[in-house]
mmCIF file of N, CA and C in Angstrom:
data_model
loop_
_atom_site.group_PDB
_atom_site.id
_atom_site.type_symbol
_atom_site.label_atom_id
_atom_site.label_comp_id
_atom_site.label_asym_id
_atom_site.label_seq_id
_atom_site.Cartn_x
_atom_site.Cartn_y
_atom_site.Cartn_z
ATOM 1 N N MET A 1 0.840 -1.166 0.000
ATOM 2 C CA MET A 1 0.000 0.000 0.000
ATOM 3 C C MET A 1 0.897 1.245 0.000
ATOM 4 N N ASN A 2 0.648 2.133 -0.939
ATOM 5 C CA ASN A 2 1.471 3.331 -1.009
ATOM 6 C C ASN A 2 0.703 4.543 -0.450
ATOM 7 N N ARG A 3 1.301 5.716 -0.519
ATOM 8 C CA ARG A 3 0.718 6.923 0.070
ATOM 9 C C ARG A 3 -0.612 7.316 -0.575
ATOM 10 N N SER A 4 -0.722 7.160 -1.877
ATOM 11 C CA SER A 4 -1.966 7.547 -2.551
ATOM 12 C C SER A 4 -3.130 6.640 -2.126
ATOM 13 N N ASP A 5 -2.861 5.367 -1.866
ATOM 14 C CA ASP A 5 -3.903 4.472 -1.365
ATOM 15 C C ASP A 5 -4.378 4.919 0.016
ATOM 16 N N LEU A 6 -3.459 5.294 0.879
ATOM 17 C CA LEU A 6 -3.826 5.767 2.214
ATOM 18 C C LEU A 6 -4.626 7.058 2.149
ATOM 19 N N LYS A 7 -4.278 7.940 1.220
ATOM 20 C CA LYS A 7 -5.032 9.188 1.065
ATOM 21 C C LYS A 7 -6.456 8.909 0.600
ATOM 22 N N ILE A 8 -6.626 7.981 -0.319
ATOM 23 C CA ILE A 8 -7.967 7.631 -0.801
ATOM 24 C C ILE A 8 -8.793 7.011 0.316
ATOM 25 N N ILE A 9 -8.212 6.117 1.089
ATOM 26 C CA ILE A 9 -8.923 5.485 2.202
ATOM 27 C C ILE A 9 -9.310 6.522 3.241
ATOM 28 N N ALA A 10 -8.407 7.431 3.579
ATOM 29 C CA ALA A 10 -8.713 8.489 4.548
ATOM 30 C C ALA A 10 -9.825 9.395 4.027
ATOM 31 N N PHE A 11 -9.809 9.712 2.745
ATOM 32 C CA PHE A 11 -10.845 10.558 2.149
ATOM 33 C C PHE A 11 -12.207 9.868 2.211
ATOM 34 N N ILE A 12 -12.256 8.576 1.915
ATOM 35 C CA ILE A 12 -13.519 7.837 1.948
ATOM 36 C C ILE A 12 -14.067 7.762 3.366
ATOM 37 N N ILE A 13 -13.203 7.518 4.341
ATOM 38 C CA ILE A 13 -13.639 7.465 5.739
ATOM 39 C C ILE A 13 -14.157 8.827 6.186
ATOM 40 N N LEU A 14 -13.462 9.887 5.830
ATOM 41 C CA LEU A 14 -13.891 11.240 6.185
ATOM 42 C C LEU A 14 -15.214 11.588 5.522
ATOM 43 N N LEU A 15 -15.393 11.231 4.270
ATOM 44 C CA LEU A 15 -16.637 11.479 3.562
ATOM 45 C C LEU A 15 -17.800 10.723 4.200
ATOM 46 N N ALA A 16 -17.570 9.467 4.565
ATOM 47 C CA ALA A 16 -18.611 8.674 5.215
ATOM 48 C C ALA A 16 -18.994 9.272 6.567
ATOM 49 N N LEU A 17 -18.029 9.750 7.311
ATOM 50 C CA LEU A 17 -18.297 10.371 8.610
ATOM 51 C C LEU A 17 -19.111 11.652 8.450
ATOM 52 N N VAL A 18 -18.750 12.472 7.477
ATOM 53 C CA VAL A 18 -19.485 13.720 7.236
ATOM 54 C C VAL A 18 -20.922 13.423 6.811
ATOM 55 N N LEU A 19 -21.136 12.445 5.934
ATOM 56 C CA LEU A 19 -22.487 12.083 5.514
ATOM 57 C C LEU A 19 -23.308 11.531 6.671
ATOM 58 N N TYR A 20 -22.712 10.693 7.490
ATOM 59 C CA TYR A 20 -23.414 10.125 8.639
ATOM 60 C C TYR A 20 -23.842 11.215 9.615
ATOM 61 N N LEU A 21 -22.940 12.112 9.956
ATOM 62 C CA LEU A 21 -23.268 13.193 10.878
ATOM 63 C C LEU A 21 -24.294 14.148 10.280
ATOM 64 N N GLY A 22 -24.177 14.423 8.994
ATOM 65 C CA GLY A 22 -25.133 15.310 8.338
ATOM 66 C C GLY A 22 -26.537 14.747 8.344
ATOM 67 N N LEU A 23 -26.675 13.462 8.093
ATOM 68 C CA LEU A 23 -27.996 12.851 8.100
ATOM 69 C C LEU A 23 -28.585 12.805 9.502
ATOM 70 N N ASN A 24 -27.773 12.565 10.506
ATOM 71 C CA ASN A 24 -28.282 12.536 11.875
ATOM 72 C C ASN A 24 -28.646 13.918 12.390
ATOM 73 N N LEU A 25 -27.961 14.948 11.948
ATOM 74 C CA LEU A 25 -28.297 16.303 12.391
ATOM 75 C C LEU A 25 -29.554 16.819 11.704
ATOM 76 N N MET A 26 -29.849 16.338 10.509
ATOM 77 C CA MET A 26 -31.038 16.774 9.782
ATOM 78 C C MET A 26 -32.290 16.023 10.217
ATOM 79 N N LYS A 27 -32.142 14.981 11.009
ATOM 80 C CA LYS A 27 -33.267 14.178 11.462
ATOM 81 C C LYS A 27 -34.149 15.011 12.389
ATOM 82 N N LYS A 28 -35.438 15.025 12.130
ATOM 83 C CA LYS A 28 -36.369 15.811 12.929
ATOM 84 C C LYS A 28 -37.177 14.896 13.832
ATOM 85 N N GLU A 29 -37.384 15.347 15.061
ATOM 86 C CA GLU A 29 -38.271 14.647 15.961
ATOM 87 C C GLU A 29 -39.641 15.303 15.864
ATOM 88 N N GLY A 30 -40.667 14.493 15.791
ATOM 89 C CA GLY A 30 -42.009 15.028 15.644
ATOM 90 C C GLY A 30 -42.824 14.861 16.906
ATOM 91 N N ASN A 31 -43.975 15.501 16.915
ATOM 92 C CA ASN A 31 -44.864 15.378 18.064
ATOM 93 C C ASN A 31 -46.266 14.967 17.650
ATOM 94 N N ILE A 32 -46.469 14.641 16.373
ATOM 95 C CA ILE A 32 -47.752 14.166 15.874
ATOM 96 C C ILE A 32 -47.498 12.911 15.033
ATOM 97 N N ALA A 33 -48.337 11.892 15.230
ATOM 98 C CA ALA A 33 -48.239 10.683 14.411
ATOM 99 C C ALA A 33 -49.541 10.514 13.641
ATOM 100 N N SER A 34 -49.414 10.290 12.349
ATOM 101 C CA SER A 34 -50.577 10.044 11.498
ATOM 102 C C SER A 34 -50.609 8.566 11.166
ATOM 103 N N ILE A 35 -51.749 7.914 11.429
ATOM 104 C CA ILE A 35 -51.892 6.489 11.188
ATOM 105 C C ILE A 35 -52.755 6.298 9.953
ATOM 106 N N TYR A 36 -52.212 5.562 8.972
ATOM 107 C CA TYR A 36 -52.897 5.329 7.708
ATOM 108 C C TYR A 36 -53.203 3.846 7.545
ATOM 109 N N TYR A 37 -54.333 3.552 6.929
ATOM 110 C CA TYR A 37 -54.677 2.195 6.496
ATOM 111 C C TYR A 37 -54.998 2.275 5.013
ATOM 112 N N GLU A 38 -54.210 1.605 4.192
ATOM 113 C CA GLU A 38 -54.379 1.614 2.740
ATOM 114 C C GLU A 38 -54.520 3.045 2.204
ATOM 115 N N ASP A 39 -53.626 3.922 2.560
ATOM 116 C CA ASP A 39 -53.573 5.314 2.115
ATOM 117 C C ASP A 39 -54.721 6.180 2.627
ATOM 118 N N ASP A 40 -55.540 5.677 3.529
ATOM 119 C CA ASP A 40 -56.609 6.470 4.144
ATOM 120 C C ASP A 40 -56.189 6.830 5.557
ATOM 121 N N LEU A 41 -56.291 8.112 5.893
ATOM 122 C CA LEU A 41 -55.919 8.565 7.238
ATOM 123 C C LEU A 41 -56.967 8.089 8.235
ATOM 124 N N LEU A 42 -56.539 7.260 9.194
ATOM 125 C CA LEU A 42 -57.442 6.770 10.226
ATOM 126 C C LEU A 42 -57.536 7.743 11.391
ATOM 127 N N MET A 43 -56.372 8.181 11.868
ATOM 128 C CA MET A 43 -56.349 9.091 13.017
ATOM 129 C C MET A 43 -55.013 9.796 13.107
ATOM 130 N N THR A 44 -55.029 10.886 13.847
ATOM 131 C CA THR A 44 -53.817 11.622 14.169
ATOM 132 C C THR A 44 -53.661 11.576 15.683
ATOM 133 N N VAL A 45 -52.452 11.228 16.131
ATOM 134 C CA VAL A 45 -52.193 10.986 17.546
ATOM 135 C C VAL A 45 -51.177 11.999 18.056
ATOM 136 N N ASP A 46 -51.440 12.570 19.229
ATOM 137 C CA ASP A 46 -50.489 13.455 19.895
ATOM 138 C C ASP A 46 -49.493 12.602 20.670
ATOM 139 N N LEU A 47 -48.209 12.732 20.358
ATOM 140 C CA LEU A 47 -47.183 11.921 21.010
ATOM 141 C C LEU A 47 -46.835 12.403 22.412
ATOM 142 N N ASN A 48 -47.350 13.543 22.807
ATOM 143 C CA ASN A 48 -47.081 14.057 24.151
ATOM 144 C C ASN A 48 -48.018 13.465 25.198
ATOM 145 N N THR A 49 -49.021 12.693 24.768
ATOM 146 C CA THR A 49 -49.976 12.067 25.675
ATOM 147 C C THR A 49 -49.749 10.564 25.669
ATOM 148 N N ASP A 50 -49.368 9.999 26.818
ATOM 149 C CA ASP A 50 -49.139 8.556 26.918
ATOM 150 C C ASP A 50 -50.486 7.832 26.907
ATOM 151 N N LYS A 51 -50.673 6.959 25.918
ATOM 152 C CA LYS A 51 -51.949 6.273 25.763
ATOM 153 C C LYS A 51 -51.780 5.118 24.802
ATOM 154 N N GLU A 52 -52.709 4.164 24.825
ATOM 155 C CA GLU A 52 -52.747 3.076 23.864
ATOM 156 C C GLU A 52 -53.937 3.283 22.935
ATOM 157 N N TYR A 53 -53.738 2.969 21.663
ATOM 158 C CA TYR A 53 -54.776 3.098 20.650
ATOM 159 C C TYR A 53 -54.927 1.771 19.941
ATOM 160 N N VAL A 54 -56.141 1.493 19.479
ATOM 161 C CA VAL A 54 -56.414 0.279 18.722
ATOM 162 C C VAL A 54 -56.954 0.686 17.361
ATOM 163 N N VAL A 55 -56.318 0.177 16.299
ATOM 164 C CA VAL A 55 -56.793 0.404 14.938
ATOM 165 C C VAL A 55 -56.978 -0.954 14.267
ATOM 166 N N SER A 56 -57.878 -1.009 13.303
ATOM 167 C CA SER A 56 -58.133 -2.256 12.590
ATOM 168 C C SER A 56 -57.245 -2.337 11.367
ATOM 169 N N GLY A 57 -56.546 -3.448 11.242
ATOM 170 C CA GLY A 57 -55.683 -3.689 10.094
ATOM 171 C C GLY A 57 -56.214 -4.823 9.247
ATOM 172 N N GLN A 58 -55.465 -5.218 8.252
ATOM 173 C CA GLN A 58 -55.855 -6.296 7.339
ATOM 174 C C GLN A 58 -56.044 -7.613 8.084
ATOM 175 N N LEU A 59 -55.176 -7.911 9.054
ATOM 176 C CA LEU A 59 -55.211 -9.196 9.757
ATOM 177 C C LEU A 59 -55.845 -9.121 11.136
ATOM 178 N N GLY A 60 -56.418 -7.979 11.483
ATOM 179 C CA GLY A 60 -57.043 -7.835 12.794
ATOM 180 C C GLY A 60 -56.629 -6.536 13.458
ATOM 181 N N ASP A 61 -56.865 -6.474 14.768
ATOM 182 C CA ASP A 61 -56.568 -5.253 15.511
ATOM 183 C C ASP A 61 -55.063 -5.071 15.703
ATOM 184 N N VAL A 62 -54.637 -3.805 15.627
ATOM 185 C CA VAL A 62 -53.247 -3.414 15.863
ATOM 186 C C VAL A 62 -53.259 -2.466 17.048
ATOM 187 N N ILE A 63 -52.497 -2.797 18.086
ATOM 188 C CA ILE A 63 -52.436 -1.974 19.292
ATOM 189 C C ILE A 63 -51.193 -1.107 19.220
ATOM 190 N N LEU A 64 -51.405 0.209 19.291
ATOM 191 C CA LEU A 64 -50.323 1.192 19.241
ATOM 192 C C LEU A 64 -50.088 1.726 20.638
ATOM 193 N N ASP A 65 -48.832 1.873 21.013
ATOM 194 C CA ASP A 65 -48.454 2.354 22.337
ATOM 195 C C ASP A 65 -47.701 3.666 22.194
ATOM 196 N N VAL A 66 -48.206 4.725 22.835
ATOM 197 C CA VAL A 66 -47.539 6.020 22.850
ATOM 198 C C VAL A 66 -47.000 6.238 24.250
ATOM 199 N N LYS A 67 -45.687 6.441 24.347
ATOM 200 C CA LYS A 67 -45.058 6.621 25.656
ATOM 201 C C LYS A 67 -43.825 7.500 25.500
ATOM 202 N N ASN A 68 -43.689 8.497 26.368
ATOM 203 C CA ASN A 68 -42.523 9.395 26.405
ATOM 204 C C ASN A 68 -42.243 10.066 25.067
ATOM 205 N N GLY A 69 -43.291 10.457 24.358
ATOM 206 C CA GLY A 69 -43.122 11.164 23.094
ATOM 207 C C GLY A 69 -42.758 10.284 21.919
ATOM 208 N N LYS A 70 -42.918 8.967 22.064
ATOM 209 C CA LYS A 70 -42.603 8.024 20.989
ATOM 210 C C LYS A 70 -43.777 7.079 20.785
ATOM 211 N N ILE A 71 -43.833 6.469 19.607
ATOM 212 C CA ILE A 71 -44.916 5.542 19.279
ATOM 213 C C ILE A 71 -44.332 4.228 18.768
ATOM 214 N N ARG A 72 -45.050 3.143 19.031
ATOM 215 C CA ARG A 72 -44.647 1.821 18.534
ATOM 216 C C ARG A 72 -45.883 0.957 18.344
ATOM 217 N N VAL A 73 -45.720 -0.131 17.611
ATOM 218 C CA VAL A 73 -46.755 -1.144 17.499
ATOM 219 C C VAL A 73 -46.506 -2.132 18.625
ATOM 220 N N LYS A 74 -47.454 -2.202 19.547
ATOM 221 C CA LYS A 74 -47.284 -3.069 20.713
ATOM 222 C C LYS A 74 -47.680 -4.513 20.385
ATOM 223 N N GLU A 75 -48.849 -4.677 19.772
ATOM 224 C CA GLU A 75 -49.326 -6.012 19.412
ATOM 225 C C GLU A 75 -50.015 -5.953 18.063
ATOM 226 N N GLU A 76 -49.841 -7.009 17.276
ATOM 227 C CA GLU A 76 -50.525 -7.145 15.997
ATOM 228 C C GLU A 76 -50.550 -8.610 15.609
ATOM 229 N N ASN A 77 -51.402 -8.910 14.649
ATOM 230 C CA ASN A 77 -51.547 -10.284 14.182
ATOM 231 C C ASN A 77 -50.901 -10.419 12.815
ATOM 232 N N SER A 78 -49.641 -10.718 12.800
ATOM 233 C CA SER A 78 -48.959 -10.993 11.542
ATOM 234 C C SER A 78 -48.072 -12.215 11.761
ATOM 235 N N PRO A 79 -47.731 -12.906 10.696
ATOM 236 C CA PRO A 79 -47.009 -14.179 10.847
ATOM 237 C C PRO A 79 -45.693 -14.086 11.620
ATOM 238 N N ARG A 80 -44.899 -13.072 11.382
ATOM 239 C CA ARG A 80 -43.589 -12.989 12.036
ATOM 240 C C ARG A 80 -43.487 -11.844 13.029
ATOM 241 N N HIS A 81 -44.548 -11.109 13.231
ATOM 242 C CA HIS A 81 -44.598 -9.969 14.162
ATOM 243 C C HIS A 81 -43.512 -8.943 13.871
ATOM 244 N N LEU A 82 -43.279 -8.694 12.590
ATOM 245 C CA LEU A 82 -42.256 -7.725 12.188
ATOM 246 C C LEU A 82 -42.648 -6.295 12.562
ATOM 247 N N CYS A 83 -43.935 -6.021 12.633
ATOM 248 C CA CYS A 83 -44.392 -4.666 12.952
ATOM 249 C C CYS A 83 -44.023 -4.291 14.387
ATOM 250 N N SER A 84 -44.218 -5.202 15.314
ATOM 251 C CA SER A 84 -43.917 -4.904 16.710
ATOM 252 C C SER A 84 -42.420 -4.946 16.992
ATOM 253 N N LEU A 85 -41.641 -5.568 16.126
ATOM 254 C CA LEU A 85 -40.193 -5.626 16.319
ATOM 255 C C LEU A 85 -39.492 -4.325 15.912
ATOM 256 N N GLN A 86 -40.190 -3.410 15.232
ATOM 257 C CA GLN A 86 -39.575 -2.162 14.786
ATOM 258 C C GLN A 86 -39.303 -1.212 15.941
ATOM 259 N N GLY A 87 -39.997 -1.348 17.055
ATOM 260 C CA GLY A 87 -39.736 -0.542 18.235
ATOM 261 C C GLY A 87 -40.318 0.854 18.155
ATOM 262 N N TYR A 88 -39.888 1.690 19.108
ATOM 263 C CA TYR A 88 -40.396 3.058 19.223
ATOM 264 C C TYR A 88 -39.747 3.970 18.175
ATOM 265 N N THR A 89 -40.507 4.995 17.760
ATOM 266 C CA THR A 89 -39.967 6.018 16.881
ATOM 267 C C THR A 89 -40.630 7.357 17.187
ATOM 268 N N ASN A 90 -39.870 8.404 17.019
ATOM 269 C CA ASN A 90 -40.404 9.769 17.047
ATOM 270 C C ASN A 90 -39.734 10.589 15.958
ATOM 271 N N SER A 91 -39.119 9.914 15.033
ATOM 272 C CA SER A 91 -38.369 10.560 13.963
ATOM 273 C C SER A 91 -39.199 10.596 12.689
ATOM 274 N N SER A 92 -39.186 11.741 12.022
ATOM 275 C CA SER A 92 -39.917 11.853 10.759
ATOM 276 C C SER A 92 -39.234 11.072 9.642
ATOM 277 N N SER A 93 -37.985 10.712 9.830
ATOM 278 C CA SER A 93 -37.272 9.943 8.812
ATOM 279 C C SER A 93 -37.368 8.433 9.039
ATOM 280 N N LYS A 94 -38.081 8.006 10.091
ATOM 281 C CA LYS A 94 -38.207 6.573 10.378
ATOM 282 C C LYS A 94 -39.676 6.224 10.645
ATOM 283 N N PRO A 95 -40.475 6.064 9.582
ATOM 284 C CA PRO A 95 -41.871 5.674 9.792
ATOM 285 C C PRO A 95 -41.968 4.199 10.172
ATOM 286 N N ILE A 96 -43.080 3.827 10.765
ATOM 287 C CA ILE A 96 -43.353 2.420 11.054
ATOM 288 C C ILE A 96 -44.265 1.912 9.949
ATOM 289 N N ILE A 97 -43.808 0.900 9.246
ATOM 290 C CA ILE A 97 -44.563 0.351 8.127
ATOM 291 C C ILE A 97 -44.894 -1.095 8.446
ATOM 292 N N CYS A 98 -46.172 -1.375 8.539
ATOM 293 C CA CYS A 98 -46.663 -2.717 8.860
ATOM 294 C C CYS A 98 -47.391 -3.253 7.631
ATOM 295 N N LEU A 99 -46.651 -3.852 6.710
ATOM 296 C CA LEU A 99 -47.238 -4.301 5.449
ATOM 297 C C LEU A 99 -48.263 -5.417 5.603
ATOM 298 N N PRO A 100 -48.075 -6.409 6.497
ATOM 299 C CA PRO A 100 -49.111 -7.442 6.602
ATOM 300 C C PRO A 100 -50.471 -6.875 7.005
ATOM 301 N N ASN A 101 -50.480 -5.833 7.817
ATOM 302 C CA ASN A 101 -51.736 -5.221 8.251
ATOM 303 C C ASN A 101 -52.109 -3.983 7.446
ATOM 304 N N LYS A 102 -51.245 -3.565 6.515
ATOM 305 C CA LYS A 102 -51.442 -2.389 5.662
ATOM 306 C C LYS A 102 -51.596 -1.108 6.493
ATOM 307 N N ILE A 103 -50.824 -1.021 7.574
ATOM 308 C CA ILE A 103 -50.824 0.147 8.458
ATOM 309 C C ILE A 103 -49.494 0.871 8.297
ATOM 310 N N ILE A 104 -49.547 2.211 8.165
ATOM 311 C CA ILE A 104 -48.346 3.039 8.097
ATOM 312 C C ILE A 104 -48.488 4.142 9.126
ATOM 313 N N ILE A 105 -47.431 4.351 9.921
ATOM 314 C CA ILE A 105 -47.411 5.406 10.933
ATOM 315 C C ILE A 105 -46.318 6.385 10.551
ATOM 316 N N LYS A 106 -46.721 7.615 10.253
ATOM 317 C CA LYS A 106 -45.789 8.673 9.880
ATOM 318 C C LYS A 106 -45.756 9.716 10.982
ATOM 319 N N VAL A 107 -44.562 10.073 11.421
ATOM 320 C CA VAL A 107 -44.387 11.070 12.472
ATOM 321 C C VAL A 107 -44.044 12.404 11.822
ATOM 322 N N SER A 108 -44.673 13.460 12.305
ATOM 323 C CA SER A 108 -44.392 14.796 11.790
ATOM 324 C C SER A 108 -44.489 15.792 12.933
ATOM 325 N N ASN A 109 -44.119 17.009 12.634
ATOM 326 C CA ASN A 109 -44.157 18.077 13.619
ATOM 327 C C ASN A 109 -45.316 18.999 13.273
ATOM 328 N N VAL A 110 -45.957 19.567 14.272
ATOM 329 C CA VAL A 110 -47.082 20.463 14.031
ATOM 330 C C VAL A 110 -46.637 21.673 13.228
ATOM 331 N N SER A 111 -45.415 22.114 13.428
ATOM 332 C CA SER A 111 -44.947 23.316 12.750
ATOM 333 C C SER A 111 -44.412 23.054 11.343
ATOM 334 N N ASP A 112 -44.468 21.787 10.877
ATOM 335 C CA ASP A 112 -44.048 21.511 9.501
ATOM 336 C C ASP A 112 -45.045 22.142 8.546
ATOM 337 N N ILE A 113 -44.565 23.057 7.702
ATOM 338 C CA ILE A 113 -45.419 23.768 6.762
ATOM 339 C C ILE A 113 -44.999 23.380 5.348
ATOM 340 N N ASP A 114 -45.949 22.869 4.576
ATOM 341 C CA ASP A 114 -45.658 22.497 3.195
ATOM 342 C C ASP A 114 -45.668 23.696 2.266
ATOM 343 N N GLY A 115 -46.485 24.667 2.574
ATOM 344 C CA GLY A 115 -46.560 25.839 1.702
ATOM 345 C C GLY A 115 -47.400 26.923 2.334
ATOM 346 N N VAL A 116 -47.311 28.093 1.791
ATOM 347 C CA VAL A 116 -48.070 29.232 2.283
ATOM 348 C C VAL A 116 -48.886 29.784 1.121
ATOM 349 N N VAL A 117 -50.171 30.017 1.367
ATOM 350 C CA VAL A 117 -51.059 30.554 0.341
ATOM 351 C C VAL A 117 -51.524 31.929 0.792
ATOM 352 N N TYR A 118 -51.375 32.925 -0.084
ATOM 353 C CA TYR A 118 -51.819 34.292 0.226
ATOM 354 C C TYR A 118 -53.065 34.612 -0.541
#
């Protein structure tokens, strides 16, 4: 390995570190969760209120748990329980997608503005 190889490796490591830090700093924490079933909005949940919610999915009821400003799928009826294994989220860049039950949970912030109309 010569000097130019070491410079390329150092550059790649530095670039990867900058990209990783940039993506983590741009990650937004939300305080509202929107629950969808087959692209239809079922409900909007405030993440600041600790509570359990039940929504109907393709394979039966899905129990959602809101605790400490985060949301997760607590129980659901799917073959491998992949929905409940995703854990808690409060990040707008990490939605919970439960394909067997056709449930999607998207986290957003109340102050997120898509546009302004005058």
